[in-house]
Short mmCIF file of C-alpha atoms in Angstrom, two decimals:
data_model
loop_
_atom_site.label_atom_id
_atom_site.label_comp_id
_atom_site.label_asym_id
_atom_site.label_seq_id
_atom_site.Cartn_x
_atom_site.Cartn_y
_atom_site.Cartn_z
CA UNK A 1 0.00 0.00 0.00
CA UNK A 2 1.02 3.23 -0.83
CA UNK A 3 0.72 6.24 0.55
CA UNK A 4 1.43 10.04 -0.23
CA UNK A 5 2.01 12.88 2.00
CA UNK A 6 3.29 16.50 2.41
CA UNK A 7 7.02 16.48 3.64
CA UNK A 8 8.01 18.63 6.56
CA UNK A 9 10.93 21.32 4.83
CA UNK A 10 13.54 22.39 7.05
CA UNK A 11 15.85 25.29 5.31
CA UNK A 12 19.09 25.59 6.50
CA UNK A 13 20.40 28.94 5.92
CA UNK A 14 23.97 29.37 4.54
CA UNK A 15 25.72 33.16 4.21
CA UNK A 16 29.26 33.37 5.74
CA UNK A 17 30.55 30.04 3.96
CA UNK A 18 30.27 28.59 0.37
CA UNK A 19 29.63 24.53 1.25
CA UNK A 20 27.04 22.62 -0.16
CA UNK A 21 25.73 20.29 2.34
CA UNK A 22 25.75 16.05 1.43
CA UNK A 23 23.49 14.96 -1.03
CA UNK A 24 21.83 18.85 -1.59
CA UNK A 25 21.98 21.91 -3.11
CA UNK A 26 25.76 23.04 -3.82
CA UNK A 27 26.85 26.74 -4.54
CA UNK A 28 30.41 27.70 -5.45
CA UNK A 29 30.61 31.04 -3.78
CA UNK A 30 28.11 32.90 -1.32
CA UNK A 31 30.14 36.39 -2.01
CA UNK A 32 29.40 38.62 -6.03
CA UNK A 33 31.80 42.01 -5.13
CA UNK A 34 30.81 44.36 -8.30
CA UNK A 35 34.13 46.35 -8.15
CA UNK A 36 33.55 50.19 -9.02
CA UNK A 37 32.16 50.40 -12.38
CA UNK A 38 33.91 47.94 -14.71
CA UNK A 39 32.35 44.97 -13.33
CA UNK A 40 28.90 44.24 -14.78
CA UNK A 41 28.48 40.23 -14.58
CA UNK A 42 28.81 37.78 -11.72
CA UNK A 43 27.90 34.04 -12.28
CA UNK A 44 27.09 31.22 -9.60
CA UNK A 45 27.07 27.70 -10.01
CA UNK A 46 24.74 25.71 -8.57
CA UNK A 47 25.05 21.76 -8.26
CA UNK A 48 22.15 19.21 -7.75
CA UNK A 49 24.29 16.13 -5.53
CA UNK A 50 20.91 14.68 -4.64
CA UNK A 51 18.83 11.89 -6.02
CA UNK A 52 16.18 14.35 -6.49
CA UNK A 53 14.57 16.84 -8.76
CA UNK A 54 14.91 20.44 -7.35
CA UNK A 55 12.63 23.47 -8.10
CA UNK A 56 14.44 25.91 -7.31
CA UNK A 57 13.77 29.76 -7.05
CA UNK A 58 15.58 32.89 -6.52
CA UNK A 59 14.65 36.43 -4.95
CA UNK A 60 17.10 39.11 -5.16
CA UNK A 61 16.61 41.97 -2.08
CA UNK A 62 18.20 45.14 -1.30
CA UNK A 63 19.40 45.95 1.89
CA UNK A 64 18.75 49.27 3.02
CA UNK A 65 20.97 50.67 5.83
CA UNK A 66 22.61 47.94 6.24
CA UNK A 67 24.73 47.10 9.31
CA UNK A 68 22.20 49.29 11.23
CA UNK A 69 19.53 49.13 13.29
CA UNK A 70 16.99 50.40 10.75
CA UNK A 71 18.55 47.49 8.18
CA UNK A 72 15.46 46.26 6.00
CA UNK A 73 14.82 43.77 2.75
CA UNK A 74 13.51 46.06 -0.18
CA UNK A 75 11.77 44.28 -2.92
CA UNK A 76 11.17 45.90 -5.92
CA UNK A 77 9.58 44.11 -9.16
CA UNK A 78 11.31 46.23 -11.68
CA UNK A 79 14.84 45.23 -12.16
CA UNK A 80 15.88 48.78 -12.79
CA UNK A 81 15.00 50.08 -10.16
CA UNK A 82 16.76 47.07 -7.98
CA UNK A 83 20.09 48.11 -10.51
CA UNK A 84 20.26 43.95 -10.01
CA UNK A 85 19.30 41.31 -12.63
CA UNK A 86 19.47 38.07 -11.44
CA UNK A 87 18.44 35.00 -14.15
CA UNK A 88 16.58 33.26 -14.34
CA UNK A 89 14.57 33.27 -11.00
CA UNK A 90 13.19 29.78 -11.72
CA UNK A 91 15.22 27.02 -12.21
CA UNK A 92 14.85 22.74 -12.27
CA UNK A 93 17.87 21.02 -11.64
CA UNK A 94 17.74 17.29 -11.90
CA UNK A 95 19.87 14.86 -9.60
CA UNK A 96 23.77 15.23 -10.71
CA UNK A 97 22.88 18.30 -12.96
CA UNK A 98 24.51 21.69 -12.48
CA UNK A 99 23.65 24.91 -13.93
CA UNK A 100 24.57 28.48 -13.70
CA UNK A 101 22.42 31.50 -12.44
CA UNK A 102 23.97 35.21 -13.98
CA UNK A 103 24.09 38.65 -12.04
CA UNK A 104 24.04 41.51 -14.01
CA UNK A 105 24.43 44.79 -11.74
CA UNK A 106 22.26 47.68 -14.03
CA UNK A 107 22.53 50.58 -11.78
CA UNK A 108 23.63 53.77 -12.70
CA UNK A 109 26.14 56.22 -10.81
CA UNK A 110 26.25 56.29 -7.19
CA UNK A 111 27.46 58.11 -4.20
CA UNK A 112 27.86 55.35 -1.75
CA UNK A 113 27.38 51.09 -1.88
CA UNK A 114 24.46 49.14 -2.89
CA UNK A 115 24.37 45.73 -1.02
CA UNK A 116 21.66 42.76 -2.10
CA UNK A 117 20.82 39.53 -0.99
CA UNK A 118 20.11 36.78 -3.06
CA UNK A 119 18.10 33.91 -1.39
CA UNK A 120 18.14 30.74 -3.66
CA UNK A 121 15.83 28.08 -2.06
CA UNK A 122 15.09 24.88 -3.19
CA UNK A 123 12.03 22.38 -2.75
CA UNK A 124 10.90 18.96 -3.72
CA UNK A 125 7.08 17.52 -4.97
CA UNK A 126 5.53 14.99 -2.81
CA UNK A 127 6.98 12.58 -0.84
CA UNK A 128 5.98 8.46 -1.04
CA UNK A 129 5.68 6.70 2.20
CA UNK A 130 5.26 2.84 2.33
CA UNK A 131 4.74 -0.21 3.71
CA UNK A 132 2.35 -1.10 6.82
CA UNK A 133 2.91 2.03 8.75
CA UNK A 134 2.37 4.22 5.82
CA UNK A 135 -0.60 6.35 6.55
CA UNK A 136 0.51 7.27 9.85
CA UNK A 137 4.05 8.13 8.46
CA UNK A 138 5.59 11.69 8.25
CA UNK A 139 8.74 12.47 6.51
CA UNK A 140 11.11 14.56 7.47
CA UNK A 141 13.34 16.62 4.68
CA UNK A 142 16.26 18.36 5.35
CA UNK A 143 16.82 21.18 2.18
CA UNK A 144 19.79 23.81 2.49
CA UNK A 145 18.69 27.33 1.33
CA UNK A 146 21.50 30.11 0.53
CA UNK A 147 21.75 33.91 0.30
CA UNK A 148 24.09 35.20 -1.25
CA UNK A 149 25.53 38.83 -0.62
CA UNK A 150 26.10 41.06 -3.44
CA UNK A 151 27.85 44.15 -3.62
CA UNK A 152 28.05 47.20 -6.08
CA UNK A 153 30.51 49.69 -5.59
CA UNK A 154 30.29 53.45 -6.85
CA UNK A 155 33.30 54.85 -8.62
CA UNK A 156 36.42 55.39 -7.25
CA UNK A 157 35.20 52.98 -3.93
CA UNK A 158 37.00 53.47 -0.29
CA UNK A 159 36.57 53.15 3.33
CA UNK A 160 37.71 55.72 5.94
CA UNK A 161 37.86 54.52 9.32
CA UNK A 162 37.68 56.92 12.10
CA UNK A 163 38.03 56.02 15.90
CA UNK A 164 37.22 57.22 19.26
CA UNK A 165 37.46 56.35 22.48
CA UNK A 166 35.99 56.26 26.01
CA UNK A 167 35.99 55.15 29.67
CA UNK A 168 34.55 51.20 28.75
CA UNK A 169 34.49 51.22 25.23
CA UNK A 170 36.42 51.86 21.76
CA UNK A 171 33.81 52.93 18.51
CA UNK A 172 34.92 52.68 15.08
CA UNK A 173 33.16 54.21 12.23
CA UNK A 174 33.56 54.26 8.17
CA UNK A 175 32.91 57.58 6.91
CA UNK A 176 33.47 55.84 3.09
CA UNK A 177 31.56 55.64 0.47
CA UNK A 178 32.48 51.65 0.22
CA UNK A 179 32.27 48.73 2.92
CA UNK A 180 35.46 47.34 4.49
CA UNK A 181 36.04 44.23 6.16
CA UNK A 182 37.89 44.62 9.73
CA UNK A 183 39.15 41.24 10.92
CA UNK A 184 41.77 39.35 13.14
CA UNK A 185 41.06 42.10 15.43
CA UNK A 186 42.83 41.96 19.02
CA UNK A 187 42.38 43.90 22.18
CA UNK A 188 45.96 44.09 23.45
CA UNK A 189 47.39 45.84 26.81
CA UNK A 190 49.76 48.87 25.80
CA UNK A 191 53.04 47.50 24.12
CA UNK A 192 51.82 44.22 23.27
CA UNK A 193 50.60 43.00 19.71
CA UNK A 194 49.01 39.90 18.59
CA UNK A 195 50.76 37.03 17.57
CA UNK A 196 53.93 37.11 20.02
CA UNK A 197 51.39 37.99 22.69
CA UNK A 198 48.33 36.21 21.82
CA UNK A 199 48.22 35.33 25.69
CA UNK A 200 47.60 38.55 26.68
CA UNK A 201 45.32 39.75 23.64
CA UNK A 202 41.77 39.29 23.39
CA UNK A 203 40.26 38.10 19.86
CA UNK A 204 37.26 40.36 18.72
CA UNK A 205 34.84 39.52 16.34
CA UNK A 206 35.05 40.37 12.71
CA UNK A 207 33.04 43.17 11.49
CA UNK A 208 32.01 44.33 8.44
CA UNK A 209 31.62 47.93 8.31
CA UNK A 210 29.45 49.56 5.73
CA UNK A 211 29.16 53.74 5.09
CA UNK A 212 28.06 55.41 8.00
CA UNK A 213 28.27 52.46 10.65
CA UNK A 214 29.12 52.04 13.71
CA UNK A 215 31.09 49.42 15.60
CA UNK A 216 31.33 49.91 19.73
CA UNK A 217 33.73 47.28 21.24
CA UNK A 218 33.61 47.36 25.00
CA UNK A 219 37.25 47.34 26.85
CA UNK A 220 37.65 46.49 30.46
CA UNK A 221 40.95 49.10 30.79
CA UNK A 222 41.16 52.25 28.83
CA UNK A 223 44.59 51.55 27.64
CA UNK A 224 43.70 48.73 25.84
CA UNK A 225 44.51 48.88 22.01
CA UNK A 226 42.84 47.50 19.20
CA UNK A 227 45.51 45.86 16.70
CA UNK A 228 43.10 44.65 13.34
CA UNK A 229 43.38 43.88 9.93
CA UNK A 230 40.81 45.81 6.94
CA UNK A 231 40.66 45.11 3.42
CA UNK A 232 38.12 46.61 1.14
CA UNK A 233 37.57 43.87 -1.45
CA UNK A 234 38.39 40.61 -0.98
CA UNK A 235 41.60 40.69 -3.17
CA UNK A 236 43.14 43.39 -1.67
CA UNK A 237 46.51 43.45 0.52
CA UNK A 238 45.47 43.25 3.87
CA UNK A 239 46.42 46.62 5.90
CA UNK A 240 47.11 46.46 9.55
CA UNK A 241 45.48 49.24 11.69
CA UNK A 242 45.93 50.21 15.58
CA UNK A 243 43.47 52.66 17.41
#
């Protein structure tokens, strides 16, 4: 006897790492960087490693103030206005067959970063139970959705990183026009640097800090220093900062 019933969809949520989860939906990269003006086209791969058919779609966002408080998901059904093409935004890929999805950034001049989101989600049809215990059966299936973060740059992109400093806590803001990744970041007494140290350093979290953000890292002494790395795209020489 057979019996069919609605699966149970649990979506994983990928956006720091590119790594397709067993027997899913694989991605090579989670990251598009539209460099200044000259880059107009980003492709993504995407890889069925199941033994099922996938129906997958796609929803490009933009994310207003981002890094903020007031961040939110803007939709907008004209691609213009987006300035993002992404296509096509309905896929099937069958088990063992890849194919690729294209971003195409269309906006026109700006004065500071754009930054999307991409969410590519996959589902499956019906699921077949059997055997004696069929009709009381529910099946549980495990699917691995990604976004993917997009950035356009305007012209002539860069990151300015100001600091201050109080009684508990040191702030760091980008008075850009561009994001910039701070990372290996280290709290480290007066004299000391990470590295030959590392005892006596505290790791921070890595930030990434868009135009007009804000980043307050609480210190327990105030002459603490922050010892960090920033890079504004990915291929960049790292620079090492101290505030």
């Amino acid at each position: 006897m057979v019996a069919i019933f609605k699966s149970v969809i649990l979506f994983l949520f990928a956006s720091a790492i590119a790594a397709g989860a067993s027997a899913q939906l694989a991605i090579d990269k989670l990251w598009i960087d539209f460099d200044e003006q000259r880059d107009t086209r980003g492709d993504l791969l995407l890889a069925n490693e199941s033994d099922e058919r996938y129906y997958i779609s796609v929803d490009p966002v933009e994310i207003v103030n981002p890094g903020t408080d007031e961040e939110e998901r803007v939709s907008y059904s004209d691609p213009e206005e987006l300035g993002l093409l992404v296509t096509p935004n309905r896929l099937i890929l069958d088990p063992g067959q890849s194919r690729s999805l294209r971003v195409i950034r269309i906006s026109g001049d700006m004065s500071r970063d754009r930054v999307y989101r991409v969410r590519i989600e996959p589902k499956v049809g019906e699921i077949r139970a059997e055997g004696f215990e069929a009709e009381r059966a529910m099946v549980l299936k495990i699917l691995t959705a990604y976004e993917v973060l997009v950035t356009s740059r305007p012209l002539n992109p860069s990151y300015e990183l100001d600091s201050s400093r109080t009684e508990d806590a040191i702030t760091l803001s980008n008075a850009g026009n561009s994001n910039a990744l701070v990372y290996d970041a280290y709290l480290c007494p007066a004299g000391k640097e990470p590295g030959a140290d590392d005892a006596a350093c505290n790791k921070v979290s890595t930030r990434r800090l868009h135009p007009g953000n804000q980043w307050k890292i609480p210190i327990e002494e105030k002459s603490l220093q922050l010892h960090a790395k920033v890079k504004l795209r990915a291929n960049d020489e790292e620079k090492s900062v101290v505030f």
